[in-house]
Amino acid sequence: MENKWQSLESAAGMPIARDVSLRRYSSLGIGGYAAGAVTVETVASLEKILGSAESLGIAVKILGGGTNVVFSDSGYPGLLVRLGEGFKKIEIQQTRVRAGAAVHLTALITRCMEVGLGGVEKLAGIPGTLGGAIFQNSGARDYETGRAIASVTCWDMAERRLRELKKEEIRFGYRTSCFHLMPAVILSAEMDLQPAPRESLMAEVSARMKYRNSTQPAGRSIGCIFKNAEGRSAGQMIEEAGLKGRRIGGLVISDLHGNFFLNDNRATFKDFEDLVAMVRTEVKNKFGILLELEVEVVRENPTSANTEGGPVCGSQNRGSEAVRENVEHRPPRRWKISGEGNFI
Ligand code: EPU
């Protein structure tokens, strides 16, 4: 096992962090350890690490801001790959904006606001990176990331080449895109925005932030747990089922918004699974609607050598619980030190 990771380091020519706590890489703050993790700064290094991992039979999970991913306590036995500073550029030419996938949405919105370009301000308050927001077509009720996107450049893992996908090819839907089915790493996106007065952009951002702050709880959460269904708000159904404030272990359903679970820092993945199951049962009993997870759940490593850009196991594909060793308290052996490959 050890040799495999050493071989990966030599083949890819970059250091790999080992036994990285996933709690730090999911905003819900639960999860075991990733066997390996690396941050890449260039497309060439990404290509190299993906190719090397594939030939060594190491599964790969691409991670954005970790604001929509829940890891199980058994961790991730493959390699976690994040895009670093090299993917955080924002280039603006007139009304055309090209931004790297690792750019935080907040940074993108701020920059566009500064130069008087409108089209992304309605995403204000959504956490995470542009790559994650494209993958999930993140949004608020009346606006979604896909609305602002003209094209996306990605690394196609199956064809091992760069591809530019036009908006129509990305098939944005409610909290979904083609990247849920296609093994690819989102690298950057182009947006055609509209000139707009800075004051009106600022007013839009502050109204949205005000609404979010008054309707969504602060604290450790992963945003909305379930998708809205049949035109009804999942949070509202959870409230009407009388579930606000219900707790399992260290996880509690927010009193402010029923679709938010808050971690009091003691929560385990089992608490998460049990709370999800309880809510689903109660909502199904009351409304006849089976809620679907909005968050992506990464349970375990598939045994194949496949690399994957989409969910390892989402709500549609729960996977087996084959890997149940508890690595939660295993002390990290080694961390990245500096330069490319740095994974703090
Ligand atoms: N409501 C309740 N009780 C609750 C929560 C909501 O009665 O506990 C009612 C509200 O009063 C309102 C309606 O349900 O009448 C809709 O609520 P809200 O505006 O808060 O929106 P939502 O449908 O619950 C969606 C997104 C959020 C996004 C907000 C922004 C989904 C699943 N959720 O929530 O996105 O922030 O709109 O308006 O699409 C996320 O994706 O992680 C997320 C949080």
Coordinates of C-alpha atoms and ligand atoms in Angstrom, one line a residue:
M1 CA 0.0 0.0 0.0
E2 CA 2.7 2.4 1.0
N3 CA 4.6 1.6 -2.2
K4 CA 1.6 2.6 -4.2
W5 CA 1.7 6.1 -2.8
Q6 CA 5.5 6.4 -3.1
S7 CA 5.1 5.3 -6.8
L8 CA 2.5 8.0 -7.3
E9 CA 4.8 10.6 -5.9
S10 CA 7.6 9.6 -8.1
A11 CA 5.5 9.1 -11.2
A12 CA 3.7 12.5 -10.8
G13 CA 6.8 14.3 -9.6
M14 CA 5.0 16.0 -6.7
P15 CA 4.6 15.3 -3.0
I16 CA 1.3 13.8 -1.8
A17 CA -0.1 14.6 1.6
R18 CA -1.1 11.4 3.5
D19 CA -4.0 10.8 5.9
V20 CA -5.6 14.2 5.5
S21 CA -8.5 14.9 7.8
L22 CA -11.7 15.4 5.7
R23 CA -13.4 17.4 8.4
R24 CA -11.4 20.4 7.3
Y25 CA -12.5 20.0 3.7
S26 CA -16.3 19.7 4.2
S27 CA -18.1 22.7 5.6
L28 CA -20.2 20.3 7.7
G29 CA -17.0 19.3 9.5
I30 CA -17.5 15.5 9.6
G31 CA -15.6 12.7 7.9
G32 CA -12.6 10.4 8.3
Y33 CA -9.3 10.7 6.4
A34 CA -8.4 10.8 2.8
A35 CA -5.5 8.4 2.1
G36 CA -3.9 11.0 -0.1
A37 CA -4.4 14.6 -1.2
V38 CA -2.8 17.0 -3.5
T39 CA -3.3 20.5 -4.8
V40 CA -2.4 21.2 -8.4
E41 CA -1.4 24.5 -9.9
T42 CA -1.4 23.8 -13.6
V43 CA -3.2 21.7 -16.2
A44 CA 0.0 19.8 -16.9
S45 CA 0.3 18.7 -13.3
L46 CA -3.4 17.8 -13.2
E47 CA -3.0 15.6 -16.3
K48 CA 0.1 14.0 -14.7
I49 CA -1.4 13.2 -11.4
L50 CA -4.6 11.9 -12.9
G51 CA -2.7 9.7 -15.4
S52 CA -0.3 8.4 -12.7
A53 CA -3.2 7.7 -10.3
E54 CA -5.1 5.8 -12.9
S55 CA -2.2 3.6 -13.9
L56 CA -1.6 2.8 -10.2
G57 CA -5.3 2.0 -9.6
I58 CA -5.8 4.9 -7.2
A59 CA -9.3 6.4 -7.4
V60 CA -9.5 10.2 -7.5
K61 CA -12.0 12.6 -6.1
I62 CA -11.9 16.3 -7.2
L63 CA -12.9 18.7 -4.5
G64 CA -13.9 22.3 -4.8
G65 CA -14.8 24.4 -1.8
G66 CA -16.2 21.4 0.1
T67 CA -19.5 23.3 0.8
N68 CA -21.7 20.6 -0.7
V69 CA -19.9 17.4 0.0
V70 CA -20.3 15.2 3.1
F71 CA -17.6 12.5 3.7
S72 CA -18.3 9.3 5.7
D73 CA -16.4 8.5 8.8
S74 CA -14.6 5.7 7.0
G75 CA -12.9 8.4 4.9
Y76 CA -11.8 8.2 1.3
P77 CA -9.1 5.6 0.5
G78 CA -8.2 7.3 -2.8
L79 CA -6.6 10.6 -3.8
L80 CA -8.3 14.0 -3.1
V81 CA -7.4 16.6 -5.7
R82 CA -7.9 20.3 -5.3
L83 CA -7.1 23.1 -7.7
G84 CA -4.8 25.7 -6.3
E85 CA -3.9 29.4 -6.8
G86 CA -3.1 28.7 -10.5
F87 CA -6.8 28.2 -11.1
K88 CA -7.9 31.4 -9.3
K89 CA -7.4 33.9 -12.1
I90 CA -10.1 36.3 -13.2
E91 CA -9.6 38.0 -16.6
I92 CA -11.9 40.6 -17.8
Q93 CA -12.2 42.0 -21.4
Q94 CA -15.1 44.4 -21.8
T95 CA -18.1 42.3 -20.9
R96 CA -16.4 38.9 -21.2
V97 CA -15.2 37.4 -18.0
R98 CA -13.0 34.3 -17.7
A99 CA -12.5 32.9 -14.3
G100 CA -10.7 29.8 -12.9
A101 CA -12.7 27.0 -11.3
A102 CA -11.0 27.6 -7.9
V103 CA -12.2 31.2 -7.7
H104 CA -14.6 31.7 -4.8
L105 CA -18.0 32.9 -5.9
T106 CA -17.7 35.8 -3.5
A107 CA -14.4 36.9 -5.1
L108 CA -15.9 36.7 -8.5
I109 CA -19.0 38.7 -7.5
T110 CA -16.9 41.3 -5.8
R111 CA -14.6 41.7 -8.9
C112 CA -17.5 42.0 -11.3
M113 CA -19.2 44.5 -9.1
E114 CA -16.0 46.6 -8.9
V115 CA -15.8 46.8 -12.7
G116 CA -19.6 47.4 -13.1
L117 CA -20.6 44.1 -14.7
G118 CA -23.9 42.4 -13.8
G119 CA -25.0 38.8 -14.1
V120 CA -23.4 37.0 -11.1
E121 CA -24.5 39.3 -8.3
K122 CA -27.7 37.2 -7.8
L123 CA -25.5 34.4 -6.6
A124 CA -24.4 36.5 -3.6
G125 CA -24.1 34.5 -0.4
I126 CA -23.7 31.1 -2.0
P127 CA -20.5 29.7 -0.6
G128 CA -17.9 27.7 -2.5
T129 CA -15.9 27.9 -5.7
L130 CA -17.0 28.6 -9.2
G131 CA -16.2 25.0 -10.2
G132 CA -18.4 23.6 -7.5
A133 CA -21.2 26.1 -8.4
I134 CA -21.0 25.0 -12.0
F135 CA -21.0 21.3 -11.1
Q136 CA -24.1 21.6 -9.0
N137 CA -25.6 24.6 -10.8
S138 CA -25.9 26.2 -7.4
G139 CA -28.4 28.9 -6.9
A140 CA -31.0 30.8 -5.0
R141 CA -34.7 30.4 -5.8
D142 CA -34.9 32.6 -8.9
Y143 CA -31.3 32.4 -10.2
E144 CA -28.8 29.7 -10.9
T145 CA -25.1 29.6 -11.8
G146 CA -25.8 28.2 -15.3
R147 CA -27.7 31.4 -16.2
A148 CA -24.4 33.4 -16.1
I149 CA -22.2 30.8 -17.9
A150 CA -21.4 31.0 -21.6
S151 CA -18.9 28.1 -21.7
V152 CA -16.8 25.9 -19.5
T153 CA -13.3 24.5 -20.1
C154 CA -12.7 21.2 -18.6
W155 CA -10.3 18.3 -18.5
D156 CA -12.1 15.3 -19.9
M157 CA -10.8 12.3 -17.9
A158 CA -12.1 9.7 -20.3
E159 CA -10.7 11.2 -23.4
R160 CA -7.7 12.7 -21.6
R161 CA -7.9 16.1 -23.3
L162 CA -9.0 19.7 -22.7
R163 CA -12.6 20.4 -23.9
E164 CA -14.6 23.5 -24.1
L165 CA -18.3 22.9 -23.6
K166 CA -20.9 25.5 -24.6
K167 CA -23.7 26.3 -22.3
E168 CA -26.2 24.1 -24.2
E169 CA -23.8 21.1 -23.9
I170 CA -23.6 21.6 -20.1
R171 CA -27.3 20.8 -19.7
F172 CA -27.8 22.9 -16.5
G173 CA -30.8 21.7 -14.5
Y174 CA -32.1 22.2 -11.0
R175 CA -28.9 21.5 -8.9
T176 CA -27.3 19.5 -11.7
S177 CA -25.2 19.7 -14.9
C178 CA -23.6 17.3 -17.4
F179 CA -20.6 17.0 -15.0
H180 CA -22.7 14.7 -12.7
L181 CA -22.4 12.1 -15.4
M182 CA -19.2 13.0 -17.2
P183 CA -15.8 12.3 -15.6
A184 CA -14.2 15.7 -16.0
V185 CA -12.5 18.4 -14.0
I186 CA -13.9 21.8 -14.4
L187 CA -11.0 24.2 -15.0
S188 CA -12.5 27.6 -15.9
A189 CA -15.6 29.3 -17.3
E190 CA -16.4 32.2 -19.6
M191 CA -19.3 34.5 -18.8
D192 CA -20.9 37.2 -21.0
L193 CA -22.0 39.8 -18.5
Q194 CA -23.8 43.1 -18.9
P195 CA -22.6 46.6 -17.9
A196 CA -24.6 47.8 -14.8
P197 CA -24.3 50.6 -12.3
R198 CA -22.2 49.6 -9.4
E199 CA -24.8 51.0 -6.9
S200 CA -27.5 48.7 -8.2
L201 CA -25.2 45.7 -8.1
M202 CA -24.3 46.5 -4.5
A203 CA -27.9 47.0 -3.6
E204 CA -28.8 43.5 -5.1
V205 CA -25.9 41.9 -3.2
S206 CA -26.8 43.5 0.1
A207 CA -30.5 42.6 -0.3
R208 CA -29.7 39.0 -1.0
M209 CA -27.2 38.8 1.9
K210 CA -29.8 40.3 4.2
Y211 CA -32.4 37.8 3.1
R212 CA -30.0 34.9 3.6
N213 CA -28.8 36.1 6.9
S214 CA -32.3 36.4 8.2
T215 CA -33.6 33.0 6.8
Q216 CA -30.5 30.8 7.1
P217 CA -28.5 29.9 10.2
A218 CA -24.9 30.7 10.9
G219 CA -22.8 27.8 12.2
R220 CA -21.4 24.6 10.8
S221 CA -23.6 23.4 8.0
I222 CA -23.5 22.2 4.5
G223 CA -26.3 24.4 3.2
C224 CA -29.5 22.9 2.1
I225 CA -29.5 19.1 2.7
F226 CA -32.4 18.2 0.4
K227 CA -33.6 19.4 -3.0
N228 CA -36.9 21.2 -3.1
A229 CA -39.6 18.8 -4.5
E230 CA -42.8 19.1 -6.5
G231 CA -42.7 22.9 -6.3
R232 CA -42.5 22.8 -2.5
S233 CA -39.6 24.1 -0.3
A234 CA -38.0 21.1 1.5
G235 CA -37.3 23.4 4.5
Q236 CA -41.0 24.3 4.7
M237 CA -42.1 20.7 4.6
I238 CA -39.5 19.8 7.3
E239 CA -40.9 22.7 9.4
E240 CA -44.5 21.6 8.9
A241 CA -43.6 18.1 9.8
G242 CA -42.6 19.5 13.2
L243 CA -38.9 18.5 12.8
K244 CA -37.2 21.8 13.5
G245 CA -34.9 21.5 16.5
R246 CA -34.8 17.6 16.3
R247 CA -31.4 16.3 17.2
I248 CA -29.5 13.1 16.6
G249 CA -26.1 13.0 18.4
G250 CA -24.2 16.1 17.5
L251 CA -26.4 17.2 14.6
V252 CA -29.5 19.3 15.0
I253 CA -32.1 20.6 12.5
S254 CA -31.9 24.4 12.5
D255 CA -34.7 26.3 14.2
L256 CA -34.4 29.0 11.6
H257 CA -34.4 26.9 8.4
G258 CA -35.6 23.3 8.3
N259 CA -33.3 22.3 5.4
F260 CA -30.1 23.1 7.4
F261 CA -28.4 20.6 9.8
L262 CA -26.0 22.2 12.2
N263 CA -23.0 20.3 13.6
D264 CA -22.2 21.2 17.2
N265 CA -18.7 19.8 16.5
R266 CA -19.5 16.3 17.8
A267 CA -21.5 15.1 14.9
T268 CA -20.6 11.8 13.2
F269 CA -21.5 10.5 9.7
K270 CA -23.9 8.1 11.5
D271 CA -25.7 11.1 13.0
F272 CA -26.0 12.5 9.5
E273 CA -27.3 9.3 8.0
D274 CA -29.8 8.8 10.8
L275 CA -31.1 12.4 10.7
V276 CA -31.5 12.2 6.9
A277 CA -33.4 8.9 7.2
M278 CA -35.6 10.3 10.0
V279 CA -36.5 13.4 8.0
R280 CA -37.2 11.4 4.8
T281 CA -39.5 9.1 6.7
E282 CA -41.4 11.9 8.5
V283 CA -41.8 14.0 5.3
K284 CA -42.9 11.0 3.3
N285 CA -45.5 10.1 5.9
K286 CA -46.8 13.7 6.0
F287 CA -46.6 14.8 2.4
G288 CA -46.1 11.6 0.4
I289 CA -42.9 13.1 -1.0
L290 CA -39.6 11.3 -0.8
L291 CA -36.9 14.0 -0.4
E292 CA -33.8 13.7 -2.5
L293 CA -30.4 14.7 -1.2
E294 CA -29.1 18.0 -2.6
V295 CA -25.6 17.4 -1.0
E296 CA -23.2 14.9 -2.4
V297 CA -22.3 12.1 -0.1
V298 CA -18.9 10.4 -0.5
R299 CA -19.0 7.1 1.3
E300 CA -16.2 5.0 0.2
N301 CA -13.7 4.3 -2.5
P302 CA -14.8 2.3 -5.5
T303 CA -12.5 -0.6 -6.1
S304 CA -11.9 0.2 -9.7
A305 CA -9.0 2.3 -11.1
N306 CA -11.5 4.7 -12.4
T307 CA -11.0 8.4 -11.8
E308 CA -14.1 10.4 -11.2
G309 CA -15.1 14.0 -11.3
G310 CA -18.7 13.5 -10.2
P311 CA -20.3 12.2 -7.1
V312 CA -18.7 9.0 -5.8
C313 CA -22.0 8.0 -4.3
G314 CA -24.8 10.4 -4.3
S315 CA -28.4 10.0 -3.2
Q316 CA -29.1 7.9 -6.3
N317 CA -26.2 5.6 -5.8
R318 CA -25.6 4.8 -2.2
G319 CA -22.9 2.1 -2.6
S320 CA -22.0 -0.5 -0.1
E321 CA -20.5 0.0 3.2
A322 CA -17.5 -2.2 2.5
V323 CA -14.9 0.0 4.1
R324 CA -15.9 0.4 7.7
E325 CA -12.6 0.6 9.5
N326 CA -12.6 3.6 11.7
V327 CA -9.7 5.8 10.6
E328 CA -11.2 8.8 12.4
H329 CA -8.6 8.9 15.2
R330 CA -5.6 7.8 13.2
P331 CA -3.0 10.5 13.6
P332 CA -1.8 12.1 10.3
R333 CA 1.5 10.7 9.3
R334 CA 2.7 13.5 7.1
W335 CA 1.5 16.8 5.7
K336 CA 2.5 18.7 2.6
I337 CA 5.3 21.2 3.1
S338 CA 5.3 23.7 0.3
G339 CA 5.0 24.4 -3.4
E340 CA 2.8 22.5 -5.8
G341 CA 1.3 19.6 -4.0
N342 CA 0.8 21.7 -0.9
F343 CA -2.2 20.5 1.0
I344 CA -2.6 22.1 4.4
Ligands
EPU1 N1 -39.7 28.1 4.7 C1 -40.4 27.7 5.8 N2 -39.7 27.0 6.8 C2 -38.3 26.8 6.7 C3 -37.7 27.2 5.5 C4 -38.4 27.8 4.5 O1 -41.5 27.9 6.0 O2 -37.7 26.2 7.6 C5 -40.4 28.8 3.7 C6 -40.0 30.2 3.5 O3 -40.7 31.1 4.4 C7 -40.4 30.5 2.1 C8 -40.1 29.2 1.4 O4 -40.2 28.2 2.4 O5 -41.7 30.9 2.0 C9 -38.8 29.2 0.7 O6 -37.7 29.4 1.6 P1 -36.3 30.0 1.2 O7 -36.5 31.3 0.5 O8 -35.5 30.0 2.4 O9 -35.8 29.1 0.1 P2 -35.6 27.5 0.0 O10 -36.4 27.0 -1.1 O11 -35.8 26.9 1.3 C10 -33.7 27.8 -1.7 C11 -32.4 27.1 -1.9 C12 -31.3 27.6 -1.1 C13 -31.2 29.1 -1.3 C14 -32.5 29.8 -1.1 C15 -32.4 31.2 -1.4 C16 -32.8 24.7 -2.5 C17 -32.9 23.4 -2.0 N3 -32.5 25.7 -1.6 O12 -34.1 27.5 -0.4 O13 -30.1 27.0 -1.4 O14 -30.2 29.7 -0.5 O15 -33.5 29.2 -1.9 O16 -33.6 31.9 -1.5 O17 -32.9 25.0 -3.7 C18 -28.5 25.4 -1.1 O18 -28.6 25.1 -2.2 O19 -27.6 24.8 -0.3 C19 -29.3 26.4 -0.5 C20 -29.3 26.7 0.8

